[in-house]
C-alpha cells in the first residue's frame, strides 16, 4: 500500500501573527475610502440629475421614457463590470492590490470628467447619447476592480478584532460620495436656478471629479502593499521560486469547485445589499420627482438628510458586528426588507413630508445593516492567492442584477402604474438575503481565509495566539470524542458478526 505524503505543518508562533502598523492602517483606509467616495460621487450625481440628463440626451422622448433611458445608460455599464472584475482581479492577484487600485481610480476620474464635456443632443445629435454610453462603459470597466479591490485592501490591512469597524469606513466613503454629489446638485440648483442648471450647470459636478481623483491617486500611489499579500509573495518566492511571474496558480474553474459555497454566499450578499443601495440612493430621487411630483430640490434635500443620518450609523454597525458577528446583521437587514418594505413605501407615498422622511428612514436603517458588514464579510470568504480574482468576478457578475434595479423598477412602475412595485421588488430580494444570512459562515474576529492572525498590538497578538492554540485544543478534543464514538460503533458492529475476530 502506497503511503500518503503529508505536508509538514509548522507550529504557529508569536512571530507568525501580523502586527498592523497604526499609521499605515489609517493611510490605507483613507485612500481606499476616498477612491470609493469618488466612484459613488458620480453614481450619486448621475442619479440626482437623471431627469436633467434625460432632457439633454433624449429630448424627443416622453418624460417617462427620458427617465428610463437616462437610468438605462446608468445600468448598461454594469454589463461591462464583470469584464473589468475578471481583468483587474487577475492582475490584482498577480501584481498586488496597490498597483491596481491606482489604475482604477485614474480610469474612473477620466471617464467621469468626460461626461461633463459631452455636447447635448441638440448640438451633435445621435452621438451625444453614444458618447455618454461610452464614458459610462469605461467607468463600469474600472469600477469592476474598484470596490472589491478597496475592500480587500482594507480587510488585509485590518486587525482581526477590528475588521468590521474598519471595513465599514469603506462604505462610509460611498455615502460621503453620495452626500457630496447630492449636496452639490442642491447647491448649484439654488445658486444657478433650475433653468441654468438644466442648461449647463449639471456639467459642473462631473468636472469636479478631476481634482478629487488626483487627490485619491496621490494617496494610493504612496501606499505600501498589504501585509497579507506581501506574505503570499514571500512564500511564493521562497517556495516555488517562480514568484508571481505566472500569475494566479488557480483558475476560476478550480476556485468555483473548491469554494462554491462561499461563491454562492457572496452572490446572495452582493445582490441583497446593492439592490437596497441602488433602490434608495439612485432610483428613489427620480421616483420622488417623476412619480410623486415633489420638486427636485425637496426630494434631493430629504435624501441628503437621510444619508447624513446613515453616516453616523454606518461605523456603529461595523463596530457592533465585531462584537456580535456579521451574520446577525445580514439576517436582520434582509428580514426587515421582507417585513417593512410595504409599510415604508406606504409612508413614502403618503404625500406628507414627515411620513416621507420616516419611510425613507426605514429603508436607510435596513441598508445600514447590510452595508455595515459587507466590506468585512466578502474578502474573508476566499484565500489570499485567489481573493481578488474570486471576489471581483463574483461580485461584478452578481451586481448585474442590482445594476438593473433603477431601470427595471422605473419600467415596472410605468408599465403597471403601481407605486408599490419598488417595495415588492425589495421583498423578493430580501428573501435571498435571509437565506444567505442563515447559510453564510461567520467571519467576525477570525483571520482571513487561510491567513495567519492579525493584531493591532503585541499584547493583542499574544491573546490571538492563545485563542488559536485553545481552538486547536478544543478541536482535538472534539476529534477524540468522534474517534471514541466510532470505536464504540465499530465494537457494536463487530459483535453482531460471528466471523469477525474481535
Coordinates of N, CA, C and O in Angstrom, one line a residue, residues 91-215:
X91 N -5.1 40.6 -12.4 CA -3.9 41.4 -12.2 C -3.7 41.7 -10.7 O -2.5 41.8 -10.3
X92 N -4.7 41.9 -9.9 CA -4.6 42.1 -8.5 C -4.0 41.0 -7.8 O -3.2 41.2 -6.8
X93 N -4.3 39.8 -8.2 CA -3.6 38.6 -7.6 C -2.2 38.4 -8.1 O -1.4 37.7 -7.4
X94 N -1.9 38.9 -9.2 CA -0.6 38.7 -9.8 C 0.4 39.8 -9.4 O 1.5 39.5 -9.0
X95 N 0.0 41.1 -9.5 CA 0.9 42.2 -9.3 C 0.7 42.9 -7.9 O 1.5 43.8 -7.5
X96 N -0.4 42.6 -7.2 CA -0.7 43.3 -6.0 C -1.9 44.2 -6.0 O -2.4 44.6 -7.1
X97 N -2.4 44.5 -4.8 CA -3.6 45.3 -4.7 C -3.4 46.8 -5.0 O -4.2 47.5 -5.6
X98 N -2.3 47.3 -4.5 CA -2.0 48.7 -4.5 C -1.9 49.3 -5.9 O -2.5 50.3 -6.3
X99 N -1.2 48.6 -6.8 CA -1.0 49.0 -8.2 C -2.3 49.1 -8.9 O -2.6 50.0 -9.7
X100 N -3.2 48.1 -8.7 CA -4.4 48.0 -9.5 C -5.4 49.1 -9.0 O -6.1 49.7 -9.8
X101 N -5.4 49.4 -7.7 CA -6.2 50.5 -7.2 C -5.8 51.8 -7.7 O -6.6 52.7 -7.9
X102 N -4.5 52.0 -8.0 CA -4.1 53.3 -8.6 C -4.6 53.4 -10.0 O -5.0 54.5 -10.5
X103 N -4.6 52.3 -10.8 CA -5.1 52.3 -12.2 C -6.6 52.5 -12.2 O -7.0 53.4 -13.0
X104 N -7.3 51.9 -11.4 CA -8.8 52.0 -11.4 C -9.3 53.5 -11.1 O -10.2 54.0 -11.7
X105 N -8.6 54.1 -10.2 CA -9.0 55.5 -9.9 C -8.7 56.5 -11.0 O -9.4 57.4 -11.2
X106 N -7.6 56.2 -11.8 CA -7.3 57.0 -13.0 C -8.5 56.9 -14.0 O -9.0 57.9 -14.5
X107 N -8.9 55.7 -14.3 CA -9.9 55.4 -15.3 C -11.2 56.0 -14.8 O -12.0 56.6 -15.6
X108 N -11.6 55.9 -13.5 CA -12.8 56.4 -13.0 C -12.8 57.9 -13.1 O -13.8 58.5 -13.5
X109 N -11.7 58.5 -12.8 CA -11.6 60.0 -12.8 C -11.8 60.6 -14.2 O -12.6 61.5 -14.4
X110 N -11.1 60.0 -15.2 CA -11.2 60.5 -16.5 C -12.5 60.3 -17.2 O -13.1 61.2 -17.9
X111 N -13.1 59.1 -17.0 CA -14.4 58.8 -17.6 C -15.5 59.7 -17.0 O -16.4 60.2 -17.7
X112 N -15.5 60.0 -15.7 CA -16.5 60.8 -15.1 C -16.3 62.3 -15.5 O -17.3 63.0 -15.9
X113 N -15.0 62.7 -15.6 CA -14.8 64.1 -16.1 C -15.3 64.3 -17.5 O -15.8 65.3 -17.9
X114 N -15.1 63.3 -18.4 CA -15.5 63.3 -19.8 C -17.0 63.5 -20.0 O -17.5 64.0 -21.0
X115 N -17.8 63.0 -19.0 CA -19.3 63.1 -19.1 C -19.6 64.6 -19.2 O -20.5 65.0 -19.9
X116 N -18.9 65.4 -18.4 CA -19.2 66.8 -18.4 C -18.8 67.5 -19.6 O -19.3 68.6 -19.9
X117 N -18.0 66.9 -20.5 CA -17.6 67.5 -21.7 C -18.5 67.2 -22.9 O -18.4 67.9 -23.9
X118 N -19.3 66.2 -22.8 CA -20.1 65.7 -23.9 C -21.2 66.8 -24.3 O -22.0 67.2 -23.5
X119 N -21.2 67.2 -25.6 CA -22.2 68.1 -26.0 C -23.6 67.5 -26.0 O -23.8 66.3 -25.9
X120 N -24.7 68.3 -26.0 CA -26.0 67.8 -25.9 C -26.5 67.2 -27.2 O -25.9 67.4 -28.3
X121 N -27.7 66.6 -27.2 CA -28.3 66.0 -28.4 C -28.6 67.1 -29.4 O -28.5 66.9 -30.6
X122 N -29.0 68.3 -28.9 CA -29.3 69.4 -29.8 C -28.1 69.9 -30.6 O -28.2 70.4 -31.7
X123 N -26.9 69.6 -30.0 CA -25.6 70.0 -30.7 C -25.1 69.0 -31.7 O -24.8 69.4 -32.8
X124 N -25.0 67.8 -31.2 CA -24.3 66.7 -32.1 C -25.3 65.6 -32.4 O -24.8 64.6 -33.0
X125 N -26.5 65.7 -32.0 CA -27.5 64.6 -32.3 C -27.2 63.3 -31.7 O -26.9 63.2 -30.5
X126 N -27.3 62.2 -32.5 CA -27.2 60.8 -32.1 C -25.9 60.5 -31.3 O -25.9 59.7 -30.4
X127 N -24.8 61.3 -31.6 CA -23.5 61.0 -31.0 C -23.5 61.4 -29.5 O -22.7 60.9 -28.8
X128 N -24.4 62.2 -29.1 CA -24.4 62.6 -27.7 C -24.7 61.4 -26.8 O -23.9 61.2 -25.8
X129 N -25.8 60.7 -26.9 CA -26.0 59.5 -26.1 C -25.0 58.4 -26.3 O -24.7 57.7 -25.3
X130 N -24.5 58.3 -27.5 CA -23.4 57.3 -27.8 C -22.2 57.6 -26.9 O -21.6 56.7 -26.3
X131 N -21.7 58.9 -26.9 CA -20.6 59.2 -26.2 C -20.8 59.1 -24.7 O -19.9 58.7 -23.9
X132 N -22.0 59.4 -24.2 CA -22.4 59.2 -22.8 C -22.3 57.7 -22.5 O -21.7 57.4 -21.4
X133 N -22.8 56.9 -23.3 CA -22.7 55.4 -23.1 C -21.3 54.9 -23.0 O -20.9 54.1 -22.2
X134 N -20.4 55.4 -23.9 CA -19.0 55.0 -24.0 C -18.3 55.4 -22.6 O -17.6 54.6 -22.0
X135 N -18.6 56.6 -22.2 CA -18.0 57.1 -20.9 C -18.4 56.3 -19.8 O -17.6 55.9 -18.9
X136 N -19.7 55.9 -19.8 CA -20.2 55.1 -18.7 C -19.7 53.7 -18.7 O -19.5 53.0 -17.7
X137 N -19.4 53.2 -19.9 CA -18.8 51.8 -20.0 C -17.4 51.8 -19.6 O -17.0 50.8 -18.9
X138 N -16.6 52.8 -19.9 CA -15.2 52.9 -19.4 C -15.3 52.9 -17.9 O -14.5 52.3 -17.2
X139 N -16.2 53.7 -17.4 CA -16.4 53.8 -15.9 C -16.7 52.5 -15.3 O -16.2 52.1 -14.3
X140 N -17.6 51.8 -16.0 CA -18.0 50.5 -15.5 C -16.9 49.5 -15.5 O -16.8 48.7 -14.5
X141 N -16.0 49.5 -16.5 CA -14.9 48.6 -16.6 C -13.9 48.9 -15.4 O -13.5 47.9 -14.8
X142 N -13.7 50.1 -15.1 CA -12.8 50.5 -14.0 C -13.4 50.1 -12.6 O -12.7 49.6 -11.7
X143 N -14.7 50.4 -12.5 CA -15.4 50.1 -11.2 C -15.4 48.6 -11.0 O -15.4 48.2 -9.8
X144 N -15.2 47.8 -12.0 CA -15.2 46.4 -11.9 C -14.1 45.9 -10.9 O -14.2 44.8 -10.3
X145 N -13.0 46.7 -10.8 CA -11.9 46.3 -9.9 C -11.8 47.2 -8.7 O -10.9 47.0 -7.9
X146 N -12.7 48.2 -8.6 CA -12.5 49.2 -7.6 C -13.0 48.8 -6.2 O -12.2 48.7 -5.3
X147 N -14.3 48.6 -6.1 CA -14.8 48.3 -4.8 C -14.3 47.0 -4.2 O -13.9 47.0 -3.0
X148 N -14.2 46.0 -5.0 CA -13.6 44.7 -4.5 C -12.2 44.9 -4.1 O -11.7 44.4 -3.0
X149 N -11.4 45.6 -4.9 CA -10.0 45.8 -4.6 C -9.9 46.6 -3.3 O -9.0 46.4 -2.5
X150 N -10.7 47.7 -3.2 CA -10.6 48.5 -2.0 C -11.0 47.7 -0.7 O -10.4 47.9 0.4
X151 N -12.1 46.9 -0.8 CA -12.5 46.1 0.4 C -11.4 45.1 0.7 O -11.2 44.9 1.9
X152 N -10.8 44.5 -0.2 CA -9.7 43.5 0.0 C -8.5 44.3 0.7 O -7.9 43.8 1.7
X153 N -8.2 45.5 0.2 CA -7.1 46.2 0.7 C -7.3 46.6 2.2 O -6.4 46.4 3.0
X154 N -8.5 47.0 2.5 CA -8.8 47.4 3.9 C -8.8 46.1 4.8 O -8.3 46.1 5.9
X155 N -9.4 45.0 4.3 CA -9.5 43.8 5.0 C -8.2 43.2 5.3 O -7.9 42.7 6.4
X156 N -7.3 43.2 4.3 CA -5.9 42.7 4.5 C -5.0 43.5 5.4 O -4.0 43.1 5.9
X157 N -5.4 44.8 5.6 CA -4.7 45.7 6.5 C -5.2 45.7 7.9 O -4.6 46.1 8.8
X158 N -6.4 45.2 8.1 CA -7.1 45.3 9.4 C -6.8 44.2 10.3 O -6.7 43.1 10.0
X159 N -6.7 44.5 11.6 CA -6.6 43.5 12.7 C -7.9 42.7 12.7 O -9.0 43.2 12.4
X160 N -7.8 41.4 13.1 CA -8.9 40.6 13.1 C -10.1 41.1 13.9 O -11.3 40.9 13.6
X161 N -9.8 41.7 15.1 CA -10.8 42.1 16.0 C -11.5 43.4 15.6 O -12.5 43.8 16.3
X162 N -10.9 44.1 14.6 CA -11.5 45.4 14.2 C -11.9 45.5 12.8 O -12.1 46.6 12.3
X163 N -11.9 44.3 12.1 CA -12.1 44.3 10.7 C -13.5 44.8 10.3 O -13.7 45.5 9.3
X164 N -14.5 44.6 11.1 CA -15.8 45.0 10.9 C -15.9 46.6 10.9 O -16.5 47.2 10.1
X165 N -15.4 47.1 12.0 CA -15.4 48.6 12.2 C -14.6 49.3 11.1 O -15.1 50.2 10.5
X166 N -13.4 48.8 10.8 CA -12.6 49.5 9.8 C -13.1 49.3 8.4 O -13.1 50.2 7.6
X167 N -13.7 48.1 8.1 CA -14.3 47.9 6.8 C -15.5 48.7 6.6 O -15.8 49.1 5.4
X168 N -16.2 49.1 7.6 CA -17.4 49.9 7.5 C -17.1 51.3 7.0 O -17.9 52.0 6.4
X169 N -15.8 51.8 7.2 CA -15.5 53.1 6.7 C -15.4 53.1 5.2 O -15.4 54.2 4.5
X170 N -15.3 52.0 4.5 CA -15.2 52.0 3.1 C -16.6 52.4 2.5 O -16.6 53.3 1.6
X171 N -17.6 51.9 3.0 CA -19.0 52.3 2.6 C -19.4 53.6 3.2 O -20.3 54.3 2.7
X172 N -18.7 54.0 4.3 CA -18.9 55.4 4.8 C -18.4 56.3 3.7 O -19.0 57.4 3.4
X173 N -17.3 56.0 3.0 CA -16.8 56.8 1.9 C -17.9 56.8 0.7 O -18.1 57.8 0.1
X174 N -18.5 55.7 0.5 CA -19.6 55.6 -0.5 C -20.7 56.6 -0.2 O -21.1 57.4 -1.0
X175 N -21.1 56.6 1.1 CA -22.2 57.5 1.5 C -21.7 59.0 1.4 O -22.5 59.9 1.1
X176 N -20.5 59.3 1.8 CA -20.0 60.6 1.7 C -20.0 61.1 0.2 O -20.3 62.2 -0.1
X177 N -19.6 60.1 -0.7 CA -19.7 60.5 -2.1 C -21.1 60.8 -2.5 O -21.3 61.8 -3.3
X178 N -22.1 60.0 -2.1 CA -23.5 60.3 -2.4 C -23.9 61.7 -1.8 O -24.6 62.5 -2.5
X179 N -23.6 61.9 -0.5 CA -23.9 63.1 0.1 C -23.4 64.3 -0.6 O -24.0 65.3 -0.9
X180 N -22.1 64.2 -1.0 CA -21.4 65.3 -1.7 C -22.1 65.6 -3.0 O -22.3 66.7 -3.5
X181 N -22.3 64.5 -3.8 CA -22.9 64.6 -5.1 C -24.3 65.2 -5.0 O -24.6 66.2 -5.7
X182 N -25.1 64.7 -4.1 CA -26.5 65.3 -3.9 C -26.4 66.7 -3.4 O -27.2 67.6 -3.9
X183 N -25.5 67.0 -2.4 CA -25.4 68.4 -1.9 C -25.0 69.4 -2.9 O -25.5 70.5 -3.0
X184 N -24.1 69.0 -3.8 CA -23.6 69.9 -4.9 C -24.7 70.1 -5.9 O -24.9 71.3 -6.3
X185 N -25.5 69.1 -6.2 CA -26.7 69.3 -7.0 C -27.6 70.3 -6.5 O -28.1 71.3 -7.1
X186 N -28.0 70.2 -5.2 CA -28.9 71.1 -4.5 C -28.3 72.5 -4.5 O -29.0 73.5 -4.8
X187 N -27.0 72.6 -4.1 CA -26.4 73.9 -4.0 C -26.3 74.6 -5.4 O -26.6 75.8 -5.5
X188 N -25.9 73.9 -6.4 CA -25.8 74.5 -7.7 C -27.2 74.9 -8.3 O -27.3 76.0 -8.9
X189 N -28.2 74.1 -8.0 CA -29.5 74.4 -8.4 C -30.0 75.7 -7.7 O -30.7 76.6 -8.4
X190 N -29.7 75.8 -6.4 CA -30.1 77.0 -5.7 C -29.4 78.3 -6.2 O -30.0 79.4 -6.3
X191 N -28.1 78.1 -6.5 CA -27.3 79.3 -6.9 C -27.6 79.7 -8.4 O -27.8 80.9 -8.7
X192 N -27.7 78.7 -9.3 CA -27.8 79.0 -10.7 C -29.3 79.1 -11.1 O -29.6 79.7 -12.2
X193 N -30.2 78.5 -10.4 CA -31.6 78.4 -10.8 C -31.8 77.2 -11.6 O -30.9 76.7 -12.3
X194 N -33.0 76.6 -11.6 CA -33.3 75.4 -12.3 C -33.0 75.5 -13.8 O -32.5 74.5 -14.4
X195 N -33.3 76.6 -14.4 CA -33.1 76.7 -15.9 C -31.7 76.7 -16.3 O -31.3 75.9 -17.2
X196 N -30.8 77.4 -15.6 CA -29.4 77.4 -15.9 C -28.7 76.1 -15.5 O -27.8 75.6 -16.2
X197 N -29.2 75.5 -14.5 CA -28.7 74.2 -14.1 C -29.0 73.1 -15.2 O -28.1 72.3 -15.6
X198 N -30.2 73.2 -15.7 CA -30.6 72.2 -16.7 C -29.9 72.5 -18.0 O -29.6 71.6 -18.8
X199 N -29.5 73.8 -18.3 CA -28.9 74.2 -19.5 C -27.4 73.8 -19.5 O -26.9 73.1 -20.4
X200 N -26.6 74.1 -18.4 CA -25.2 73.9 -18.4 C -24.6 73.6 -17.0 O -23.6 73.0 -16.9
X201 N -25.4 73.9 -16.0 CA -24.8 73.7 -14.6 C -24.7 72.3 -14.2 O -23.8 72.0 -13.3
X202 N -25.4 71.4 -14.8 CA -25.3 69.9 -14.5 C -23.9 69.4 -14.8 O -23.5 68.3 -14.2
X203 N -23.1 70.1 -15.7 CA -21.8 69.6 -16.0 C -20.8 69.8 -14.9 O -19.8 69.0 -14.8
X204 N -21.0 70.8 -14.0 CA -20.0 71.1 -13.0 C -19.7 70.0 -12.1 O -18.5 69.7 -11.8
X205 N -20.7 69.2 -11.5 CA -20.3 68.1 -10.7 C -19.4 67.1 -11.3 O -18.5 66.5 -10.7
X206 N -19.6 66.8 -12.6 CA -18.7 65.9 -13.3 C -17.3 66.4 -13.5 O -16.3 65.7 -13.4
X207 N -17.2 67.7 -13.7 CA -15.8 68.3 -13.8 C -15.1 68.2 -12.4 O -13.9 68.1 -12.4
X208 N -15.8 68.2 -11.3 CA -15.2 68.2 -10.0 C -14.5 66.8 -9.7 O -13.8 66.7 -8.8
X209 N -14.8 65.8 -10.6 CA -14.2 64.5 -10.4 C -12.7 64.6 -10.6 O -12.0 63.8 -10.0
X210 N -12.2 65.5 -11.4 CA -10.8 65.5 -11.7 C -9.9 65.9 -10.5 O -9.0 65.1 -10.2
X211 N -10.2 66.9 -9.8 CA -9.3 67.2 -8.6 C -9.5 66.1 -7.5 O -8.5 65.8 -6.9
X212 N -10.7 65.6 -7.4 CA -10.9 64.6 -6.4 C -10.1 63.3 -6.7 O -9.5 62.7 -5.8
X213 N -10.2 63.0 -8.0 CA -9.4 61.8 -8.4 C -7.9 61.9 -8.3 O -7.2 61.0 -7.9
X214 N -7.4 63.1 -8.5 CA -6.0 63.3 -8.4 C -5.5 63.2 -6.9 O -4.4 62.7 -6.7
X215 N -6.4 63.7 -6.0 CA -6.0 63.5 -4.6 C -6.0 62.0 -4.2 O -5.1 61.5 -3.6

